[in-house]
Amino acid sequence: MKIRNFTFITLVFMLISNAYAGVIINEKGKYGYTDEARGIIIPCKYDYMSDFSKKGIAIVQKKNKWGCINTDGKVILKLKYLYISAFEDGFAKISTKEGLGLINDNGKVVLPASFGFIKPFNKSGIAIIGTVDGKIGVMDTNCSTICGCGNKIAYYNQEFNRIDITSEMDTIPGLPDYFYLYDEEQFFYRKNGKSMCTRRSDVRNSLMNITYNCSGRDAIPEVCGWSDFKDGIAIITTTVNLIDDAGKVGVSMGYYNIVEDKFIGYVRFDKSKVDVKNGNMFSGTNVFKLYEFNNGYGCCSHIDKTGKKRSYIFDLNGNIVRKLGMAFGFNKEGYMIVQDSVSKKYGVINLNFEYVVEPKYSDISLYKQKAMVPPFGKILVKENNLWGEIDIDGNVIIPCKFKNVFYSSAKGLILYSTDGENYGIMMDNGKIISDCKYKDIYVSMSQNSFCATTAQESKKIRIYSTYTGKSSTESYDTFVDVIEANEEHGGQIFVLGTKSSNDTTYSVIDGNMNLIVDRLICVDDALSIANEESQKPFKQASAIEIKRLRLKKNMNTKKYPATYTLSEEEWDY
Amino acid sequence: MVIVLASTYLWSKKIDEIDYKRSSIYSILVNHTEQKYASFISDVFCKMPMPDKYNEHNLSVRILTTNKQTPEDGSLFLEQNDIASRLVSKWFNRNQETGECNTELIKERGLYNASMFDMMFASQTVRGNSMLADAGEELIGNTFVLVNDIRYVDAEKQAQAASIGIAVGSALLGAFVGAAQNSNKQSDNNNAGNAISNLGMLAANIVSTIKGFKVVVHTYLYQLVWDDETADFFYGSLYSEKADPYKINLFNESRKKFKLKYIGKQLSNGRDISCMGVNLDTPDQMVMKACTRAIDENCANLAKNFEQFKIKEKIVSTSPITVAIGKKEEITENSKFEVLQPVEKSNGTISYRQVAIIKPRRGLIWDNRYMAKEENAVGSSLNGTTFYKVSGGKIVPGMLVRELK
């Protein structure tokens, strides 16, 4: 009986093995390997065997130890690991008591097992790795650690030309030329494809090695701000404390080029007590302002105790290239508002320091505070106490006849006021869209809508869509956001807030003023619904559908006492 | 051999077409607001994945709060808020304001051919009635409520409670120790389990670690009652595909006719949860892991102890015998499963016949617990658990397995 069974089993396996090439398992649950041409190559002796990779390597387990073999059965990676994961993107994780590492699909250890975690490679070939104690770094597919290990990641967001800081490791889009990992102590950046590392204390140390032309006084730098990357470098605003012979501290202020490892200092004060905020330095009645580098120039403006204004323009090497009366730094387009020191009138100069708008205006706005996206080539100017608009060649677009004007957040729209109290909207070519009847206006980026507060509803706002010509039936307390949408939704979807005694709830309506959902507790839910709906075909939701959507979204946040009988309003069914 | 193989192929193809309908769950959290990390726990609860192998049948209210020191079973809440009637409403997508109902969800979860179902539903033939009955028994009647009382384990208080426990008497302490060591049997039917109702945390004997986060979860299981009387009343008096003010009022007045039946409870054993694979910068990830694992563990043990809550899963391959269940379902080398062959009866309903017994193969138990892959747990890269046959006849893919006690 036994012999017959054995023969039968063998026959079955022969049949199977002759028809099959790959990993096999016997009746005892042991794994082996058979090849179509050669028969059983590796006898069934492993507790586990994965499929072979394209390079002919399989992961095997025997007696709770893991390693790798090739298709000849030869051990390529000794069976000594606690675990080896499946191959993914050409790598598999190895696990030891010390931590995790990586092997490639040749079975070779490419990253020693010492890490706490290793995330999968993203599309740009970057993987986030972490030490056992939770610090984070970045690695490329050569498994060289590019940067590590802080506890946050900052990277250069090319789309918005800014540095973003995130703890969402998987959102890093790639490895642009300039970025840095950021924590309290250090940061990293790349220059010409090479990774560099700098610690804040190293910056301090290198600054400390600089000898200032301050009668030989020691200088101790303090970093007080980090700018975005401009012209390929990041500028750190520093104050340099000067210690005189009596041990008292003075301050100098300037930039630090982290790529060139160079301090661009220029303004020095003795024995000043300063307060540094947002790039401004206050020293008694002296005020200093550092502007970001743009187009290769930085700018420091200074108003001294007598009220005298002076500005210094610096190049990337820290050389003073110009001294002016009062200047406000070059903008991205290469223009700078300046005030003539004699006439006190404002004009505009270009990168050649030539006037493109003669200094004849009592005030000027190239980028006023409320204007987030000033139109290039147009400038608001004040003459005889009234505002108008000119172009970069000095041609009048809007005559100076308004009490107040400023650029809105939407390109091409200006908010104007005739009495200084109520505002209306006009195009930047002077065409009036709305009369001056609103206490406050917020204009959307798309130019197709605005929300406004009338004098009667002084604390409430309504949405007006210039695209559909409709306004909201309800009034709200806050404007959160507007999202571009398809025409079926009237071109836009709005997220608005309503305050109550306890908190704020959020509503989502479209450009046709159809309610999509209301009374949401979490603003992120409102924004995500707005984004989801924006390109969907419009479907008029019933009251029950609106209610269920709201309840579904609020589910995560709302809590109810276990002893209560709830009203029907809280139930979706 | 060829003939045998051919017939086996045909047989397995037919069985493959018979799908298994999952039970549905409404899962609630009882959050002890006075406890540490209560807000963390409530934040992650609604984001927790539904226990595997079940359909989600949640209502809009998921989180209850209490300031009681002892576990809360939620029974008062379920009764006062007519939960049974709301679960039925959800099955029929009932519009609260118009009373309109439909059977779309039943068709979807029942895996019925939609047009066939409509026809049978309308015609009320024998087969149609069977489909309704089948839908009732296998779907609506298999709706459960899980009330999960989750509390963070504070090591300091644990030590204090331990000293109180010792003072009570060694016999009682012995019962606790026995219960702690054999937590699979901590069901309502176990006297030791009943005895620990006030000192439940003692039974776990948990010590909080620096990077660990431990919870104790009491899970209370209720089942929706869907008998002939309830079904007849609903279909006869309340179901309407059009707006009907009369039926709206009648439904609201008849909510108490729908009932939930208490089945039992389960206490998690609070074993250590590794922080491997967890980003310690985001503590809610660890909270999510600890809570999800504890609830999964309770569901698995409830399924073992209560027939009506058992899951069935398909055999995906027979060379070797592989089923997509694993450590999440609390499988060990000692687990035993029956292999079931679905049999279609003449009236159109399905019954199951045992054909074999199988056991998991040592070292080949899939670790499918939450975040097992990130933890690089042994067995996490498998795609199922490998079994071997202990006794019985031929097994083919498509047959179902169900754990034996």
JSON list of C-alpha atoms in Angstrom, two decimals, chain A residues 137-281:
[
{"chain": "A", "resi": 137, "resn": "GLY", "atom": "CA", "xyz": [16.15, 61.19, 6.42]},
{"chain": "A", "resi": 138, "resn": "VAL", "atom": "CA", "xyz": [15.99, 60.84, 2.66]},
{"chain": "A", "resi": 139, "resn": "MET", "atom": "CA", "xyz": [17.63, 58.24, 0.45]},
{"chain": "A", "resi": 140, "resn": "ASP", "atom": "CA", "xyz": [17.94, 57.74, -3.29]},
{"chain": "A", "resi": 141, "resn": "THR", "atom": "CA", "xyz": [17.94, 54.52, -5.26]},
{"chain": "A", "resi": 142, "resn": "ASN", "atom": "CA", "xyz": [21.68, 54.27, -4.91]},
{"chain": "A", "resi": 143, "resn": "CYS", "atom": "CA", "xyz": [20.91, 53.91, -1.24]},
{"chain": "A", "resi": 144, "resn": "SER", "atom": "CA", "xyz": [23.11, 56.77, -0.35]},
{"chain": "A", "resi": 145, "resn": "THR", "atom": "CA", "xyz": [21.65, 58.82, 2.40]},
{"chain": "A", "resi": 146, "resn": "ILE", "atom": "CA", "xyz": [21.05, 62.20, 0.91]},
{"chain": "A", "resi": 147, "resn": "CYS", "atom": "CA", "xyz": [19.88, 63.97, 3.94]},
{"chain": "A", "resi": 148, "resn": "GLY", "atom": "CA", "xyz": [19.07, 63.00, 7.42]},
{"chain": "A", "resi": 149, "resn": "CYS", "atom": "CA", "xyz": [17.93, 63.01, 10.04]},
{"chain": "A", "resi": 150, "resn": "GLY", "atom": "CA", "xyz": [15.76, 65.78, 11.35]},
{"chain": "A", "resi": 151, "resn": "ASN", "atom": "CA", "xyz": [12.16, 65.50, 12.35]},
{"chain": "A", "resi": 152, "resn": "LYS", "atom": "CA", "xyz": [10.57, 67.58, 9.63]},
{"chain": "A", "resi": 153, "resn": "ILE", "atom": "CA", "xyz": [11.25, 68.03, 5.98]},
{"chain": "A", "resi": 154, "resn": "ALA", "atom": "CA", "xyz": [11.36, 71.31, 4.17]},
{"chain": "A", "resi": 155, "resn": "TYR", "atom": "CA", "xyz": [11.56, 71.33, 0.43]},
{"chain": "A", "resi": 156, "resn": "TYR", "atom": "CA", "xyz": [11.51, 73.86, -2.36]},
{"chain": "A", "resi": 157, "resn": "ASN", "atom": "CA", "xyz": [8.07, 73.96, -3.87]},
{"chain": "A", "resi": 158, "resn": "GLN", "atom": "CA", "xyz": [8.74, 74.98, -7.45]},
{"chain": "A", "resi": 159, "resn": "GLU", "atom": "CA", "xyz": [5.12, 75.60, -8.24]},
{"chain": "A", "resi": 160, "resn": "PHE", "atom": "CA", "xyz": [4.80, 78.34, -5.70]},
{"chain": "A", "resi": 161, "resn": "ASN", "atom": "CA", "xyz": [8.46, 79.32, -5.46]},
{"chain": "A", "resi": 162, "resn": "ARG", "atom": "CA", "xyz": [8.58, 78.85, -1.76]},
{"chain": "A", "resi": 163, "resn": "ILE", "atom": "CA", "xyz": [9.82, 76.54, 0.92]},
{"chain": "A", "resi": 164, "resn": "ASP", "atom": "CA", "xyz": [7.21, 74.21, 2.34]},
{"chain": "A", "resi": 165, "resn": "ILE", "atom": "CA", "xyz": [7.74, 72.39, 5.58]},
{"chain": "A", "resi": 166, "resn": "THR", "atom": "CA", "xyz": [5.95, 69.15, 6.10]},
{"chain": "A", "resi": 167, "resn": "SER", "atom": "CA", "xyz": [5.82, 66.15, 8.35]},
{"chain": "A", "resi": 168, "resn": "GLU", "atom": "CA", "xyz": [3.94, 64.26, 5.63]},
{"chain": "A", "resi": 169, "resn": "MET", "atom": "CA", "xyz": [6.94, 62.40, 4.36]},
{"chain": "A", "resi": 170, "resn": "ASP", "atom": "CA", "xyz": [5.25, 60.86, 1.37]},
{"chain": "A", "resi": 171, "resn": "THR", "atom": "CA", "xyz": [4.35, 64.21, -0.14]},
{"chain": "A", "resi": 172, "resn": "ILE", "atom": "CA", "xyz": [7.90, 65.16, -1.05]},
{"chain": "A", "resi": 173, "resn": "PRO", "atom": "CA", "xyz": [7.68, 65.57, -4.82]},
{"chain": "A", "resi": 174, "resn": "GLY", "atom": "CA", "xyz": [11.24, 64.69, -5.66]},
{"chain": "A", "resi": 175, "resn": "LEU", "atom": "CA", "xyz": [14.62, 66.09, -5.04]},
{"chain": "A", "resi": 176, "resn": "PRO", "atom": "CA", "xyz": [14.90, 69.55, -6.52]},
{"chain": "A", "resi": 177, "resn": "ASP", "atom": "CA", "xyz": [18.22, 71.25, -6.61]},
{"chain": "A", "resi": 178, "resn": "TYR", "atom": "CA", "xyz": [17.60, 73.30, -3.54]},
{"chain": "A", "resi": 179, "resn": "PHE", "atom": "CA", "xyz": [15.77, 72.11, -0.52]},
{"chain": "A", "resi": 180, "resn": "TYR", "atom": "CA", "xyz": [16.52, 71.50, 3.06]},
{"chain": "A", "resi": 181, "resn": "LEU", "atom": "CA", "xyz": [15.60, 69.22, 5.89]},
{"chain": "A", "resi": 182, "resn": "TYR", "atom": "CA", "xyz": [14.79, 71.36, 8.80]},
{"chain": "A", "resi": 183, "resn": "ASP", "atom": "CA", "xyz": [14.75, 70.97, 12.50]},
{"chain": "A", "resi": 184, "resn": "GLU", "atom": "CA", "xyz": [15.89, 73.13, 15.31]},
{"chain": "A", "resi": 185, "resn": "GLU", "atom": "CA", "xyz": [19.50, 72.37, 14.77]},
{"chain": "A", "resi": 186, "resn": "GLN", "atom": "CA", "xyz": [20.37, 71.71, 11.20]},
{"chain": "A", "resi": 187, "resn": "PHE", "atom": "CA", "xyz": [19.41, 71.85, 7.60]},
{"chain": "A", "resi": 188, "resn": "PHE", "atom": "CA", "xyz": [20.54, 70.29, 4.35]},
{"chain": "A", "resi": 189, "resn": "TYR", "atom": "CA", "xyz": [20.54, 71.47, 0.81]},
{"chain": "A", "resi": 190, "resn": "ARG", "atom": "CA", "xyz": [21.83, 70.45, -2.57]},
{"chain": "A", "resi": 191, "resn": "LYS", "atom": "CA", "xyz": [24.16, 72.41, -4.70]},
{"chain": "A", "resi": 192, "resn": "ASN", "atom": "CA", "xyz": [25.04, 71.30, -8.20]},
{"chain": "A", "resi": 193, "resn": "GLY", "atom": "CA", "xyz": [23.64, 67.89, -7.45]},
{"chain": "A", "resi": 194, "resn": "LYS", "atom": "CA", "xyz": [25.70, 67.46, -4.33]},
{"chain": "A", "resi": 195, "resn": "SER", "atom": "CA", "xyz": [24.20, 67.25, -0.90]},
{"chain": "A", "resi": 196, "resn": "MET", "atom": "CA", "xyz": [25.41, 69.66, 1.71]},
{"chain": "A", "resi": 197, "resn": "CYS", "atom": "CA", "xyz": [24.79, 69.81, 5.38]},
{"chain": "A", "resi": 198, "resn": "THR", "atom": "CA", "xyz": [24.89, 72.76, 7.65]},
{"chain": "A", "resi": 199, "resn": "ARG", "atom": "CA", "xyz": [24.07, 73.04, 11.26]},
{"chain": "A", "resi": 200, "resn": "ARG", "atom": "CA", "xyz": [22.82, 76.25, 12.71]},
{"chain": "A", "resi": 201, "resn": "SER", "atom": "CA", "xyz": [25.71, 76.16, 15.09]},
{"chain": "A", "resi": 202, "resn": "ASP", "atom": "CA", "xyz": [28.05, 75.75, 12.12]},
{"chain": "A", "resi": 203, "resn": "VAL", "atom": "CA", "xyz": [26.54, 78.84, 10.56]},
{"chain": "A", "resi": 204, "resn": "ARG", "atom": "CA", "xyz": [27.13, 80.61, 13.78]},
{"chain": "A", "resi": 205, "resn": "ASN", "atom": "CA", "xyz": [30.64, 79.32, 13.94]},
{"chain": "A", "resi": 206, "resn": "SER", "atom": "CA", "xyz": [31.45, 80.37, 10.43]},
{"chain": "A", "resi": 207, "resn": "LEU", "atom": "CA", "xyz": [29.97, 83.75, 11.07]},
{"chain": "A", "resi": 208, "resn": "MET", "atom": "CA", "xyz": [31.99, 83.97, 14.18]},
{"chain": "A", "resi": 209, "resn": "ASN", "atom": "CA", "xyz": [35.08, 83.56, 12.10]},
{"chain": "A", "resi": 210, "resn": "ILE", "atom": "CA", "xyz": [34.29, 86.65, 10.15]},
{"chain": "A", "resi": 211, "resn": "THR", "atom": "CA", "xyz": [36.11, 89.70, 11.21]},
{"chain": "A", "resi": 212, "resn": "TYR", "atom": "CA", "xyz": [34.01, 92.75, 10.96]},
{"chain": "A", "resi": 213, "resn": "ASN", "atom": "CA", "xyz": [35.34, 96.08, 10.29]},
{"chain": "A", "resi": 214, "resn": "CYS", "atom": "CA", "xyz": [34.24, 97.18, 13.71]},
{"chain": "A", "resi": 215, "resn": "SER", "atom": "CA", "xyz": [37.47, 98.17, 15.31]},
{"chain": "A", "resi": 216, "resn": "GLY", "atom": "CA", "xyz": [38.30, 94.56, 15.97]},
{"chain": "A", "resi": 217, "resn": "ARG", "atom": "CA", "xyz": [35.20, 93.78, 18.02]},
{"chain": "A", "resi": 218, "resn": "ASP", "atom": "CA", "xyz": [33.95, 90.21, 18.30]},
{"chain": "A", "resi": 219, "resn": "ALA", "atom": "CA", "xyz": [30.83, 89.40, 16.35]},
{"chain": "A", "resi": 220, "resn": "ILE", "atom": "CA", "xyz": [28.37, 86.66, 17.40]},
{"chain": "A", "resi": 221, "resn": "PRO", "atom": "CA", "xyz": [25.67, 86.05, 14.83]},
{"chain": "A", "resi": 222, "resn": "GLU", "atom": "CA", "xyz": [22.08, 85.17, 15.63]},
{"chain": "A", "resi": 223, "resn": "VAL", "atom": "CA", "xyz": [19.88, 83.80, 12.93]},
{"chain": "A", "resi": 224, "resn": "CYS", "atom": "CA", "xyz": [16.49, 85.43, 12.95]},
{"chain": "A", "resi": 225, "resn": "GLY", "atom": "CA", "xyz": [14.88, 84.51, 9.66]},
{"chain": "A", "resi": 226, "resn": "TRP", "atom": "CA", "xyz": [15.10, 82.26, 6.64]},
{"chain": "A", "resi": 227, "resn": "SER", "atom": "CA", "xyz": [13.97, 83.51, 3.30]},
{"chain": "A", "resi": 228, "resn": "ASP", "atom": "CA", "xyz": [12.64, 81.56, 0.37]},
{"chain": "A", "resi": 229, "resn": "PHE", "atom": "CA", "xyz": [15.08, 80.55, -2.26]},
{"chain": "A", "resi": 230, "resn": "LYS", "atom": "CA", "xyz": [15.67, 83.34, -4.72]},
{"chain": "A", "resi": 231, "resn": "ASP", "atom": "CA", "xyz": [18.15, 83.31, -7.55]},
{"chain": "A", "resi": 232, "resn": "GLY", "atom": "CA", "xyz": [19.06, 79.82, -6.51]},
{"chain": "A", "resi": 233, "resn": "ILE", "atom": "CA", "xyz": [20.18, 80.63, -3.01]},
{"chain": "A", "resi": 234, "resn": "ALA", "atom": "CA", "xyz": [18.54, 81.03, 0.34]},
{"chain": "A", "resi": 235, "resn": "ILE", "atom": "CA", "xyz": [19.19, 84.05, 2.40]},
{"chain": "A", "resi": 236, "resn": "ILE", "atom": "CA", "xyz": [19.23, 83.94, 6.13]},
{"chain": "A", "resi": 237, "resn": "THR", "atom": "CA", "xyz": [18.61, 87.14, 7.91]},
{"chain": "A", "resi": 238, "resn": "THR", "atom": "CA", "xyz": [20.98, 87.46, 10.79]},
{"chain": "A", "resi": 239, "resn": "THR", "atom": "CA", "xyz": [21.79, 89.89, 13.43]},
{"chain": "A", "resi": 240, "resn": "VAL", "atom": "CA", "xyz": [25.36, 89.99, 14.49]},
{"chain": "A", "resi": 241, "resn": "ASN", "atom": "CA", "xyz": [25.88, 91.01, 18.04]},
{"chain": "A", "resi": 242, "resn": "LEU", "atom": "CA", "xyz": [28.90, 93.13, 18.54]},
{"chain": "A", "resi": 243, "resn": "ILE", "atom": "CA", "xyz": [30.60, 93.10, 21.85]},
{"chain": "A", "resi": 244, "resn": "ASP", "atom": "CA", "xyz": [32.69, 96.08, 22.63]},
{"chain": "A", "resi": 245, "resn": "ASP", "atom": "CA", "xyz": [35.53, 96.43, 25.07]},
{"chain": "A", "resi": 246, "resn": "ALA", "atom": "CA", "xyz": [33.11, 97.06, 27.88]},
{"chain": "A", "resi": 247, "resn": "GLY", "atom": "CA", "xyz": [31.27, 93.84, 27.06]},
{"chain": "A", "resi": 248, "resn": "LYS", "atom": "CA", "xyz": [28.16, 95.59, 25.81]},
{"chain": "A", "resi": 249, "resn": "VAL", "atom": "CA", "xyz": [26.27, 94.29, 22.85]},
{"chain": "A", "resi": 250, "resn": "GLY", "atom": "CA", "xyz": [25.62, 96.10, 19.62]},
{"chain": "A", "resi": 251, "resn": "VAL", "atom": "CA", "xyz": [23.95, 94.81, 16.52]},
{"chain": "A", "resi": 252, "resn": "SER", "atom": "CA", "xyz": [24.66, 94.54, 12.88]},
{"chain": "A", "resi": 253, "resn": "MET", "atom": "CA", "xyz": [22.21, 93.16, 10.36]},
{"chain": "A", "resi": 254, "resn": "GLY", "atom": "CA", "xyz": [22.58, 91.45, 7.01]},
{"chain": "A", "resi": 255, "resn": "TYR", "atom": "CA", "xyz": [22.22, 88.35, 4.85]},
{"chain": "A", "resi": 256, "resn": "TYR", "atom": "CA", "xyz": [23.95, 85.00, 4.75]},
{"chain": "A", "resi": 257, "resn": "ASN", "atom": "CA", "xyz": [24.36, 83.13, 1.53]},
{"chain": "A", "resi": 258, "resn": "ILE", "atom": "CA", "xyz": [24.19, 79.52, 2.62]},
{"chain": "A", "resi": 259, "resn": "VAL", "atom": "CA", "xyz": [25.38, 78.10, -0.65]},
{"chain": "A", "resi": 260, "resn": "GLU", "atom": "CA", "xyz": [28.38, 80.39, -0.97]},
{"chain": "A", "resi": 261, "resn": "ASP", "atom": "CA", "xyz": [28.83, 80.25, 2.78]},
{"chain": "A", "resi": 262, "resn": "LYS", "atom": "CA", "xyz": [29.15, 83.97, 2.91]},
{"chain": "A", "resi": 263, "resn": "PHE", "atom": "CA", "xyz": [27.85, 86.61, 5.25]},
{"chain": "A", "resi": 264, "resn": "ILE", "atom": "CA", "xyz": [26.74, 89.80, 3.62]},
{"chain": "A", "resi": 265, "resn": "GLY", "atom": "CA", "xyz": [26.71, 92.25, 6.47]},
{"chain": "A", "resi": 266, "resn": "TYR", "atom": "CA", "xyz": [26.58, 95.92, 6.14]},
{"chain": "A", "resi": 267, "resn": "VAL", "atom": "CA", "xyz": [24.76, 97.84, 8.79]},
{"chain": "A", "resi": 268, "resn": "ARG", "atom": "CA", "xyz": [26.44, 98.23, 12.10]},
{"chain": "A", "resi": 269, "resn": "PHE", "atom": "CA", "xyz": [25.28, 99.88, 15.24]},
{"chain": "A", "resi": 270, "resn": "ASP", "atom": "CA", "xyz": [27.03, 100.32, 18.44]},
{"chain": "A", "resi": 271, "resn": "LYS", "atom": "CA", "xyz": [25.46, 99.58, 21.76]},
{"chain": "A", "resi": 272, "resn": "SER", "atom": "CA", "xyz": [21.99, 99.32, 20.38]},
{"chain": "A", "resi": 273, "resn": "LYS", "atom": "CA", "xyz": [19.19, 97.53, 21.99]},
{"chain": "A", "resi": 274, "resn": "VAL", "atom": "CA", "xyz": [17.29, 96.00, 19.18]},
{"chain": "A", "resi": 275, "resn": "ASP", "atom": "CA", "xyz": [14.07, 94.20, 18.62]},
{"chain": "A", "resi": 276, "resn": "VAL", "atom": "CA", "xyz": [14.04, 92.08, 15.51]},
{"chain": "A", "resi": 277, "resn": "LYS", "atom": "CA", "xyz": [10.75, 91.05, 13.97]},
{"chain": "A", "resi": 278, "resn": "ASN", "atom": "CA", "xyz": [9.96, 89.94, 10.47]},
{"chain": "A", "resi": 279, "resn": "GLY", "atom": "CA", "xyz": [13.12, 91.35, 9.07]},
{"chain": "A", "resi": 280, "resn": "ASN", "atom": "CA", "xyz": [12.62, 94.68, 10.81]},
{"chain": "A", "resi": 281, "resn": "MET", "atom": "CA", "xyz": [15.01, 95.82, 13.42]}
]
